[in-house]
Amino acid sequence: MGKIKSIGALFLGLTLLFSCEKNGGFGFGSDDVSPVEFSIETVGTTSSVVLLDSIVSSNLGMGFIGNIDDQDVWKVKATTYAKMRLNFEELNDISEDAILDSVKLSIKFGYLYKDFAKTARLKVSLLSEQIYDTLHITTNSTAISNELVAAGNVLVDNFDSVYTINVDLNFANELFELLRNESSEVASQEAFEAAYPGLAFQTEDNSTNAYGIVMDPKVTMIDFYYREKSSDGVVNVPSTHKITIGDLIHYYGLELDRTGTSLNVVTNTNQEYLPSTGLRYIQAGAGIVTKINFSELETFANLKPDVIVNTAQVSIGPIKDPVDGVTPPTRLLLLLTDAGNRVIKDGNNIRAIQQDGANPINSGSPLLLVYNDETKTYTGSITSFVGYYLSDVFRRNNFFIAPPSINGELGSIVFRPEDFKLKVFYSELK
C-alpha cells in the first residue's frame, strides 16, 4: 500500500511540474531558464567529378581479368601480369626415363563483377618482355607474346575452390625438357625470367564479365606431374614440381574506353568536370570519384555560432540502378583532398573524415557510409566532424566520395547531385 501511495505522489508531482510549462521548444518556462529549440538544417553542397591519377595495382594479392561494357560510363579490358617463381631450390633431378603425365594451371577466384555470367573463358599467354620490379598502376601494361600457356573455361561458382586447367602441350613439353636437361634457361631465377618473363592472364575478347583472381603462391601455380623409375626399373614413382605465381611482382592493368559515354570528356587527371548528364559518378579501379564541397557548412557555422549539434548525417541516394547483376560497393569513404584535387596520404592510410568519437586528425578509423540495398542509399553519421567544424577545431570543405578499396574492385555508382544530403540536427537557446 505504501508503494502505491508513493507512485501516486510521483505522478501528481509530474503533473504539477509539467502543468507549469509555458510555450517554447523545450524547458520549464521560468524566468531564469530559457527554453531550447530543436531544428534541422539541410546544408547545401556543390559537386563535380574528378579522375584520380596513379591508382596502384601492384602486389595486391588480387588481379582483375575480363571485359566490362557499361554503356553509361565505360568499356574496360582487364589483364593481370605476373612473374613466375621457378623454385629452383626445390627442383629435383629429372631423369631421362621420366615420363611427363600432365601439367596443370591451378587458379582461385575471389571476385565477380556480375553475379551471373560466371563462366570465365580464361586465356593465359607468355609475356614478351620482363615486368619491371617497380610500383605499377592501372594504366600500365606489359607486352604479351603470341605463345599460349593455357586456355579453358572455368565455372566460377565457389570462391573457396581452386580450379585447374590444362597447360598447353607445346609450352609444357618445352619447359619440361629444359628442366630435365638442366638447361641454362632454368639454372637460376634470373635466367628463368629472361627466358620466361611472366604470364598475362586474360579472358577471351567475347567474355562479358570481369573476375578477380587470387595471386597467392599457395593456390596459383603451374604443377608438373611426372613419373620416375623405381628401384625395380618400373617408371611408376609419382613426382611433381611447382612453379608458383603471386609471390613475385604482379599487377593488373585496365584498358579504358569512354567513347560515347557521359564520361568521355573526363581525360585529364586531378581536374574537375561537370558531366553533361548532370549526374555524378564513382568508379572503383578506374579512379573516378565525386568531389563534394562543404563550404555552406561554414556559412551555417557563422550564422549559428552557439548551437549544440545533436547529430549530423550524410546520405547518398537513391543511386541509379546498377548494371544488371552488379552489386554496388557496400561502403563508401569521404576522403580529404587538397587544392590540386589529390588524395592526402598519411603513411599507408589515406586521410578521411573519421568515425564519430575519433580524433579528427587520425587516419586509422575512417567513417564508412553503409549501403542499404532496399533504399539504394548510403548513410553515415558525421556528428563529431560537424561538432569539430562548428567549434572551429577542424575545418575542411573538400572531399572525395570514393570506395574504401578504390583499387580492389571495379563497381560503379551513379547518382544525382541533389541526392547527396548533409543534415544537421541541432538545438539552441531561444
CSV table of C-alpha atoms in Angstrom, one decimal:
chain,number,residue,atom,x,y,z
A,1,MET,CA,0.0,0.0,0.0
A,2,GLY,CA,2.9,2.3,0.8
A,3,LYS,CA,4.4,1.7,-2.7
A,4,ILE,CA,1.1,2.6,-4.3
A,5,LYS,CA,0.9,5.9,-2.4
A,6,SER,CA,4.5,6.7,-3.4
A,7,ILE,CA,3.8,6.1,-7.1
A,8,GLY,CA,0.6,8.2,-6.9
A,9,ALA,CA,2.6,11.0,-5.3
A,10,LEU,CA,5.1,10.8,-8.1
A,11,PHE,CA,2.5,11.1,-10.8
A,12,LEU,CA,0.9,14.0,-9.0
A,13,GLY,CA,4.3,15.7,-8.8
A,14,LEU,CA,5.0,15.2,-12.5
A,15,THR,CA,1.5,16.5,-13.4
A,16,LEU,CA,2.1,19.7,-11.3
A,17,LEU,CA,5.6,20.1,-12.8
A,18,PHE,CA,4.6,19.9,-16.4
A,19,SER,CA,1.5,22.0,-15.9
A,20,CYS,CA,3.9,24.9,-15.2
A,21,GLU,CA,5.5,24.6,-18.7
A,22,LYS,CA,4.8,27.6,-21.0
A,23,ASN,CA,5.4,28.0,-24.7
A,24,GLY,CA,8.8,27.2,-26.1
A,25,GLY,CA,10.6,24.3,-27.8
A,26,PHE,CA,11.7,22.7,-24.5
A,27,GLY,CA,12.2,23.9,-20.9
A,28,PHE,CA,10.3,24.8,-17.8
A,29,GLY,CA,9.3,28.3,-18.8
A,30,SER,CA,10.6,30.0,-15.6
A,31,ASP,CA,12.2,33.5,-15.7
A,32,ASP,CA,15.8,32.2,-15.3
A,33,VAL,CA,15.6,29.2,-17.6
A,34,SER,CA,15.3,29.8,-21.4
A,35,PRO,CA,13.6,27.2,-23.5
A,36,VAL,CA,15.6,25.2,-26.1
A,37,GLU,CA,14.5,24.9,-29.7
A,38,PHE,CA,15.3,21.9,-31.8
A,39,SER,CA,15.9,22.4,-35.5
A,40,ILE,CA,17.1,20.6,-38.7
A,41,GLU,CA,19.4,22.2,-41.3
A,42,THR,CA,20.0,20.7,-44.7
A,43,VAL,CA,23.3,22.2,-45.7
A,44,GLY,CA,23.7,22.8,-49.4
A,45,THR,CA,26.7,21.3,-51.2
A,46,THR,CA,28.2,21.5,-54.7
A,47,SER,CA,29.9,18.7,-56.5
A,48,SER,CA,31.9,17.7,-59.5
A,49,VAL,CA,33.7,14.6,-61.0
A,50,VAL,CA,37.4,14.0,-60.8
A,51,LEU,CA,39.7,11.4,-62.4
A,52,LEU,CA,42.4,10.4,-59.9
A,53,ASP,CA,45.9,9.6,-61.1
A,54,SER,CA,48.2,6.7,-60.2
A,55,ILE,CA,45.8,4.1,-58.9
A,56,VAL,CA,48.3,1.5,-57.6
A,57,SER,CA,47.7,-2.1,-58.7
A,58,SER,CA,51.0,-3.8,-57.7
A,59,ASN,CA,51.1,-6.8,-55.4
A,60,LEU,CA,47.6,-6.5,-54.1
A,61,GLY,CA,47.1,-10.3,-53.8
A,62,MET,CA,44.3,-9.9,-56.4
A,63,GLY,CA,44.4,-9.3,-60.1
A,64,PHE,CA,41.5,-8.5,-62.4
A,65,ILE,CA,40.7,-10.1,-65.8
A,66,GLY,CA,37.8,-9.8,-68.1
A,67,ASN,CA,35.7,-7.3,-70.1
A,68,ILE,CA,33.1,-4.8,-69.0
A,69,ASP,CA,30.7,-2.9,-71.3
A,70,ASP,CA,28.7,-0.4,-69.3
A,71,GLN,CA,27.2,2.0,-71.9
A,72,ASP,CA,26.7,4.7,-69.3
A,73,VAL,CA,30.2,5.0,-68.1
A,74,TRP,CA,32.9,2.8,-69.7
A,75,LYS,CA,34.3,-0.2,-71.5
A,76,VAL,CA,37.2,-1.9,-69.9
A,77,LYS,CA,39.5,-4.8,-70.6
A,78,ALA,CA,41.4,-6.0,-67.6
A,79,THR,CA,44.6,-8.0,-67.7
A,80,THR,CA,46.8,-9.3,-64.9
A,81,TYR,CA,50.5,-9.6,-65.3
A,82,ALA,CA,52.7,-11.8,-63.1
A,83,LYS,CA,56.1,-13.2,-62.8
A,84,MET,CA,56.7,-16.9,-62.2
A,85,ARG,CA,58.9,-18.3,-59.5
A,86,LEU,CA,60.9,-21.3,-60.7
A,87,ASN,CA,61.5,-22.6,-57.1
A,88,PHE,CA,65.0,-23.8,-58.3
A,89,GLU,CA,66.0,-24.9,-54.8
A,90,GLU,CA,63.1,-27.4,-54.8
A,91,LEU,CA,63.8,-28.8,-58.2
A,92,ASN,CA,64.7,-32.5,-58.2
A,93,ASP,CA,66.9,-34.1,-60.8
A,94,ILE,CA,64.7,-35.4,-63.6
A,95,SER,CA,66.0,-38.5,-65.2
A,96,GLU,CA,66.0,-39.3,-68.9
A,97,ASP,CA,63.5,-42.1,-68.1
A,98,ALA,CA,60.9,-39.7,-66.5
A,99,ILE,CA,57.5,-39.6,-68.2
A,100,LEU,CA,55.5,-36.4,-68.1
A,101,ASP,CA,51.9,-37.1,-67.3
A,102,SER,CA,50.3,-33.7,-67.2
A,103,VAL,CA,50.9,-30.0,-66.5
A,104,LYS,CA,48.1,-28.1,-64.8
A,105,LEU,CA,47.5,-24.5,-64.0
A,106,SER,CA,45.8,-24.0,-60.7
A,107,ILE,CA,43.9,-20.8,-60.1
A,108,LYS,CA,41.5,-19.4,-57.4
A,109,PHE,CA,38.9,-16.6,-57.9
A,110,GLY,CA,37.9,-14.0,-55.3
A,111,TYR,CA,35.7,-11.5,-57.1
A,112,LEU,CA,32.9,-11.3,-59.7
A,113,TYR,CA,31.8,-8.1,-61.3
A,114,LYS,CA,28.4,-9.6,-62.2
A,115,ASP,CA,26.8,-12.3,-60.2
A,116,PHE,CA,25.9,-14.2,-63.3
A,117,ALA,CA,27.9,-15.0,-66.5
A,118,LYS,CA,30.1,-17.0,-64.1
A,119,THR,CA,32.0,-19.0,-66.8
A,120,ALA,CA,35.4,-17.4,-67.2
A,121,ARG,CA,36.9,-18.2,-70.7
A,122,LEU,CA,40.4,-18.0,-69.4
A,123,LYS,CA,43.4,-17.3,-71.7
A,124,VAL,CA,47.0,-17.2,-70.3
A,125,SER,CA,49.8,-16.1,-72.5
A,126,LEU,CA,53.6,-15.7,-72.1
A,127,LEU,CA,54.9,-12.2,-71.8
A,128,SER,CA,57.4,-11.0,-74.4
A,129,GLU,CA,59.1,-8.6,-72.0
A,130,GLN,CA,60.0,-8.7,-68.3
A,131,ILE,CA,57.9,-6.9,-65.7
A,132,TYR,CA,59.9,-4.2,-64.0
A,133,ASP,CA,60.3,-4.5,-60.3
A,134,THR,CA,58.7,-1.2,-59.5
A,135,LEU,CA,55.4,0.3,-58.5
A,136,HIS,CA,52.7,-0.3,-61.1
A,137,ILE,CA,49.4,1.5,-61.7
A,138,THR,CA,46.2,0.6,-63.5
A,139,THR,CA,47.3,2.4,-66.7
A,140,ASN,CA,50.5,0.3,-67.0
A,141,SER,CA,50.8,-2.7,-69.3
A,142,THR,CA,53.5,-5.3,-70.3
A,143,ALA,CA,53.9,-6.7,-73.8
A,144,ILE,CA,52.3,-10.0,-74.5
A,145,SER,CA,53.6,-12.7,-76.9
A,146,ASN,CA,51.5,-14.9,-79.1
A,147,GLU,CA,52.6,-18.0,-77.2
A,148,LEU,CA,49.7,-19.6,-75.4
A,149,VAL,CA,50.4,-21.1,-72.0
A,150,ALA,CA,46.9,-22.3,-71.0
A,151,ALA,CA,43.3,-21.8,-72.0
A,152,GLY,CA,40.0,-23.2,-70.8
A,153,ASN,CA,36.5,-22.4,-69.4
A,154,VAL,CA,36.0,-22.3,-65.7
A,155,LEU,CA,32.6,-22.1,-64.0
A,156,VAL,CA,33.3,-19.8,-61.0
A,157,ASP,CA,30.7,-20.9,-58.6
A,158,ASN,CA,32.7,-21.0,-55.4
A,159,PHE,CA,35.4,-18.6,-54.1
A,160,ASP,CA,36.8,-21.3,-51.8
A,161,SER,CA,37.6,-23.7,-54.7
A,162,VAL,CA,40.8,-24.0,-56.6
A,163,TYR,CA,40.3,-24.7,-60.3
A,164,THR,CA,42.6,-26.4,-62.7
A,165,ILE,CA,43.0,-26.2,-66.5
A,166,ASN,CA,45.5,-28.0,-68.7
A,167,VAL,CA,48.6,-26.2,-69.8
A,168,ASP,CA,49.3,-26.1,-73.5
A,169,LEU,CA,51.2,-29.2,-74.5
A,170,ASN,CA,53.9,-27.3,-76.5
A,171,PHE,CA,54.7,-25.0,-73.6
A,172,ALA,CA,54.6,-27.9,-71.1
A,173,ASN,CA,56.9,-30.2,-73.1
A,174,GLU,CA,59.3,-27.4,-73.9
A,175,LEU,CA,59.7,-26.3,-70.3
A,176,PHE,CA,59.8,-29.9,-69.0
A,177,GLU,CA,62.7,-30.7,-71.4
A,178,LEU,CA,64.6,-27.7,-70.1
A,179,LEU,CA,64.1,-28.9,-66.5
A,180,ARG,CA,65.1,-32.5,-67.4
A,181,ASN,CA,68.3,-31.3,-69.2
A,182,GLU,CA,69.1,-28.7,-66.5
A,183,SER,CA,69.4,-26.2,-69.3
A,184,SER,CA,70.8,-22.7,-68.8
A,185,GLU,CA,67.3,-21.2,-69.0
A,186,VAL,CA,66.5,-22.9,-65.7
A,187,ALA,CA,69.9,-22.6,-64.0
A,188,SER,CA,68.6,-19.7,-61.8
A,189,GLN,CA,65.6,-17.5,-61.2
A,190,GLU,CA,67.2,-14.7,-63.2
A,191,ALA,CA,67.9,-16.9,-66.2
A,192,PHE,CA,64.4,-18.3,-66.0
A,193,GLU,CA,62.9,-14.8,-66.0
A,194,ALA,CA,65.0,-13.9,-69.0
A,195,ALA,CA,63.6,-16.9,-70.9
A,196,TYR,CA,60.1,-16.8,-69.4
A,197,PRO,CA,59.3,-13.2,-68.4
A,198,GLY,CA,56.0,-14.0,-66.9
A,199,LEU,CA,52.3,-14.6,-67.7
A,200,ALA,CA,49.4,-12.5,-68.8
A,201,PHE,CA,46.0,-13.6,-67.5
A,202,GLN,CA,43.0,-12.5,-69.6
A,203,THR,CA,39.6,-13.7,-70.8
A,204,GLU,CA,38.6,-14.2,-74.4
A,205,ASP,CA,37.5,-11.0,-76.1
A,206,ASN,CA,33.9,-12.1,-76.3
A,207,SER,CA,33.7,-12.5,-72.5
A,208,THR,CA,31.1,-10.2,-70.8
A,209,ASN,CA,32.2,-10.3,-67.2
A,210,ALA,CA,35.2,-9.4,-65.0
A,211,TYR,CA,36.8,-11.7,-62.4
A,212,GLY,CA,39.3,-11.3,-59.6
A,213,ILE,CA,42.0,-14.0,-59.4
A,214,VAL,CA,43.8,-14.6,-56.2
A,215,MET,CA,47.6,-14.1,-56.6
A,216,ASP,CA,48.8,-16.4,-53.9
A,217,PRO,CA,51.6,-18.9,-54.5
A,218,LYS,CA,49.7,-21.4,-52.2
A,219,VAL,CA,46.9,-21.7,-54.7
A,220,THR,CA,48.0,-20.2,-58.0
A,221,MET,CA,50.7,-22.3,-59.7
A,222,ILE,CA,51.8,-24.5,-62.6
A,223,ASP,CA,52.2,-28.1,-61.5
A,224,PHE,CA,54.3,-30.6,-63.4
A,225,TYR,CA,53.1,-34.2,-62.7
A,226,TYR,CA,55.6,-36.8,-63.9
A,227,ARG,CA,56.8,-40.4,-63.0
A,228,GLU,CA,60.3,-41.6,-62.3
A,229,LYS,CA,61.8,-45.1,-62.4
A,230,SER,CA,61.5,-47.1,-59.2
A,231,SER,CA,64.3,-49.3,-57.8
A,232,ASP,CA,62.9,-52.3,-59.7
A,233,GLY,CA,63.2,-50.4,-63.0
A,234,VAL,CA,59.5,-49.6,-63.5
A,235,VAL,CA,58.6,-46.0,-64.2
A,236,ASN,CA,55.8,-45.6,-61.6
A,237,VAL,CA,57.1,-43.2,-58.9
A,238,PRO,CA,54.9,-40.1,-58.9
A,239,SER,CA,56.8,-36.8,-58.7
A,240,THR,CA,55.9,-33.1,-59.0
A,241,HIS,CA,57.4,-29.7,-59.4
A,242,LYS,CA,55.6,-26.4,-58.8
A,243,ILE,CA,56.2,-23.1,-60.5
A,244,THR,CA,54.4,-20.6,-58.2
A,245,ILE,CA,52.6,-17.4,-59.1
A,246,GLY,CA,51.9,-14.5,-56.8
A,247,ASP,CA,55.0,-14.4,-54.5
A,248,LEU,CA,56.9,-12.3,-57.0
A,249,ILE,CA,55.7,-9.0,-58.6
A,250,HIS,CA,52.3,-8.9,-60.1
A,251,TYR,CA,49.8,-6.2,-61.1
A,252,TYR,CA,46.7,-5.6,-63.2
A,253,GLY,CA,46.2,-3.1,-66.0
A,254,LEU,CA,42.9,-1.6,-67.3
A,255,GLU,CA,42.4,-0.6,-71.0
A,256,LEU,CA,39.6,2.0,-70.7
A,257,ASP,CA,37.4,3.3,-73.4
A,258,ARG,CA,34.8,6.0,-72.5
A,259,THR,CA,33.9,6.9,-76.1
A,260,GLY,CA,30.2,7.6,-76.4
A,261,THR,CA,29.6,7.7,-72.7
A,262,SER,CA,28.8,10.6,-70.4
A,263,LEU,CA,32.4,10.5,-69.1
A,264,ASN,CA,34.1,10.8,-72.5
A,265,VAL,CA,35.2,14.4,-71.5
A,266,VAL,CA,37.0,13.1,-68.4
A,267,THR,CA,40.5,12.9,-69.8
A,268,ASN,CA,42.9,14.8,-67.5
A,269,THR,CA,43.7,13.7,-64.0
A,270,ASN,CA,43.1,15.8,-60.9
A,271,GLN,CA,40.7,18.1,-62.8
A,272,GLU,CA,37.1,18.8,-62.0
A,273,TYR,CA,34.4,18.0,-64.6
A,274,LEU,CA,30.6,18.5,-64.8
A,275,PRO,CA,29.2,15.7,-66.9
A,276,SER,CA,26.6,16.8,-69.5
A,277,THR,CA,24.1,14.4,-67.9
A,278,GLY,CA,24.2,16.3,-64.7
A,279,LEU,CA,24.9,13.1,-62.8
A,280,ARG,CA,27.8,12.2,-60.5
A,281,TYR,CA,29.9,9.1,-60.9
A,282,ILE,CA,32.2,6.9,-58.8
A,283,GLN,CA,34.2,4.1,-60.4
A,284,ALA,CA,36.5,1.8,-58.4
A,285,GLY,CA,39.6,0.7,-60.3
A,286,ALA,CA,39.2,3.5,-62.9
A,287,GLY,CA,39.8,6.2,-60.4
A,288,ILE,CA,36.7,8.2,-61.0
A,289,VAL,CA,35.4,9.9,-57.8
A,290,THR,CA,32.9,12.6,-57.0
A,291,LYS,CA,34.2,15.7,-55.3
A,292,ILE,CA,31.9,17.4,-52.6
A,293,ASN,CA,32.3,20.9,-51.4
A,294,PHE,CA,31.0,21.7,-47.8
A,295,SER,CA,31.6,25.5,-48.0
A,296,GLU,CA,28.0,26.2,-47.0
A,297,LEU,CA,28.6,24.5,-43.7
A,298,GLU,CA,31.0,27.3,-42.9
A,299,THR,CA,28.2,29.8,-43.6
A,300,PHE,CA,25.9,27.8,-41.3
A,301,ALA,CA,28.6,27.8,-38.6
A,302,ASN,CA,29.0,31.6,-38.8
A,303,LEU,CA,25.2,32.2,-38.6
A,304,LYS,CA,24.7,29.7,-35.7
A,305,PRO,CA,27.9,30.0,-33.6
A,306,ASP,CA,26.3,28.8,-30.3
A,307,VAL,CA,24.2,25.9,-31.4
A,308,ILE,CA,24.6,22.4,-30.0
A,309,VAL,CA,25.0,19.7,-32.6
A,310,ASN,CA,22.8,16.7,-31.6
A,311,THR,CA,23.5,14.6,-34.6
A,312,ALA,CA,24.7,15.1,-38.2
A,313,GLN,CA,24.3,12.7,-41.1
A,314,VAL,CA,25.3,12.4,-44.7
A,315,SER,CA,23.4,10.3,-47.2
A,316,ILE,CA,23.8,9.5,-50.9
A,317,GLY,CA,20.8,8.1,-52.8
A,318,PRO,CA,18.8,6.6,-54.0
A,319,ILE,CA,21.6,5.8,-56.5
A,320,LYS,CA,20.8,4.9,-60.1
A,321,ASP,CA,20.1,1.2,-60.6
A,322,PRO,CA,23.4,-0.5,-61.4
A,323,VAL,CA,24.0,-2.7,-64.4
A,324,ASP,CA,22.0,-6.0,-64.1
A,325,GLY,CA,23.9,-8.4,-61.9
A,326,VAL,CA,26.3,-5.9,-60.4
A,327,THR,CA,26.3,-5.1,-56.7
A,328,PRO,CA,27.4,-1.6,-55.8
A,329,PRO,CA,30.2,-1.3,-53.3
A,330,THR,CA,28.9,-1.9,-49.8
A,331,ARG,CA,30.8,1.0,-48.2
A,332,LEU,CA,32.0,4.5,-49.3
A,333,LEU,CA,34.5,6.9,-47.7
A,334,LEU,CA,34.8,10.7,-47.6
A,335,LEU,CA,38.4,11.3,-48.4
A,336,LEU,CA,40.1,14.6,-47.8
A,337,THR,CA,41.5,16.4,-50.8
A,338,ASP,CA,43.6,19.5,-51.4
A,339,ALA,CA,43.7,22.4,-53.9
A,340,GLY,CA,45.3,20.1,-56.5
A,341,ASN,CA,42.4,17.6,-56.3
A,342,ARG,CA,44.7,14.9,-54.9
A,343,VAL,CA,44.1,12.4,-52.1
A,344,ILE,CA,46.1,13.1,-48.9
A,345,LYS,CA,48.3,10.3,-47.7
A,346,ASP,CA,49.2,9.6,-44.0
A,347,GLY,CA,51.7,6.8,-44.1
A,348,ASN,CA,49.9,3.8,-45.6
A,349,ASN,CA,46.5,5.4,-45.0
A,350,ILE,CA,44.5,7.9,-46.9
A,351,ARG,CA,43.1,10.8,-44.8
A,352,ALA,CA,39.4,10.8,-44.5
A,353,ILE,CA,36.6,12.0,-42.2
A,354,GLN,CA,36.9,9.9,-39.1
A,355,GLN,CA,34.2,7.9,-37.3
A,356,ASP,CA,32.2,9.6,-34.5
A,357,GLY,CA,34.3,9.9,-31.3
A,358,ALA,CA,37.6,9.5,-33.1
A,359,ASN,CA,40.3,12.2,-33.2
A,360,PRO,CA,39.6,14.3,-36.3
A,361,ILE,CA,43.2,14.2,-37.5
A,362,ASN,CA,43.5,10.4,-37.1
A,363,SER,CA,43.6,8.3,-40.2
A,364,GLY,CA,43.1,4.8,-38.8
A,365,SER,CA,39.3,4.8,-38.2
A,366,PRO,CA,37.7,6.4,-41.3
A,367,LEU,CA,33.9,7.0,-41.5
A,368,LEU,CA,32.1,4.4,-43.5
A,369,LEU,CA,28.9,5.2,-45.4
A,370,VAL,CA,27.0,2.0,-45.4
A,371,TYR,CA,24.8,0.9,-48.3
A,372,ASN,CA,21.2,-0.2,-47.8
A,373,ASP,CA,20.1,-2.2,-50.8
A,374,GLU,CA,16.4,-1.7,-50.1
A,375,THR,CA,16.6,2.1,-50.2
A,376,LYS,CA,19.6,2.1,-52.5
A,377,THR,CA,21.1,4.7,-50.2
A,378,TYR,CA,24.5,5.2,-48.4
A,379,THR,CA,24.3,6.8,-45.0
A,380,GLY,CA,26.8,7.7,-42.2
A,381,SER,CA,26.9,9.8,-39.1
A,382,ILE,CA,29.4,12.7,-39.1
A,383,THR,CA,28.3,14.2,-35.8
A,384,SER,CA,31.8,14.5,-34.4
A,385,PHE,CA,33.1,16.1,-37.6
A,386,VAL,CA,30.3,18.8,-37.7
A,387,GLY,CA,30.8,19.4,-34.0
A,388,TYR,CA,34.5,20.0,-34.5
A,389,TYR,CA,33.7,22.1,-37.6
A,390,LEU,CA,31.3,24.4,-35.7
A,391,SER,CA,33.7,24.8,-32.9
A,392,ASP,CA,36.4,25.8,-35.4
A,393,VAL,CA,38.7,22.9,-34.2
A,394,PHE,CA,38.9,21.2,-37.5
A,395,ARG,CA,37.5,22.6,-40.7
A,396,ARG,CA,37.8,21.0,-44.2
A,397,ASN,CA,35.5,21.7,-47.1
A,398,ASN,CA,36.5,19.5,-49.9
A,399,PHE,CA,36.2,15.7,-50.0
A,400,PHE,CA,36.1,12.9,-52.5
A,401,ILE,CA,33.4,10.2,-52.3
A,402,ALA,CA,35.3,7.0,-53.0
A,403,PRO,CA,35.1,3.3,-52.3
A,404,PRO,CA,37.3,2.1,-49.4
A,405,SER,CA,39.1,-0.2,-51.9
A,406,ILE,CA,39.5,2.1,-55.0
A,407,ASN,CA,42.0,-0.4,-56.5
A,408,GLY,CA,40.3,-3.6,-55.1
A,409,GLU,CA,37.1,-3.7,-57.1
A,410,LEU,CA,35.5,-2.5,-60.3
A,411,GLY,CA,32.0,-1.4,-59.4
A,412,SER,CA,30.4,1.9,-60.4
A,413,ILE,CA,27.9,4.3,-58.6
A,414,VAL,CA,25.8,6.9,-60.3
A,415,PHE,CA,23.6,9.4,-58.5
A,416,ARG,CA,22.1,12.9,-58.8
A,417,PRO,CA,24.0,15.7,-57.1
A,418,GLU,CA,20.8,16.7,-55.2
A,419,ASP,CA,20.7,13.2,-53.7
A,420,PHE,CA,23.8,13.9,-51.6
A,421,LYS,CA,22.4,15.4,-48.4
A,422,LEU,CA,24.1,16.8,-45.3
A,423,LYS,CA,21.6,17.2,-42.5
A,424,VAL,CA,22.5,18.8,-39.1
A,425,PHE,CA,20.1,18.2,-36.2
A,426,TYR,CA,20.9,20.9,-33.6
A,427,SER,CA,19.5,22.7,-30.6
A,428,GLU,CA,19.8,26.3,-29.4
A,429,LEU,CA,18.5,28.6,-26.7
A,430,LYS,CA,15.7,30.8,-27.7
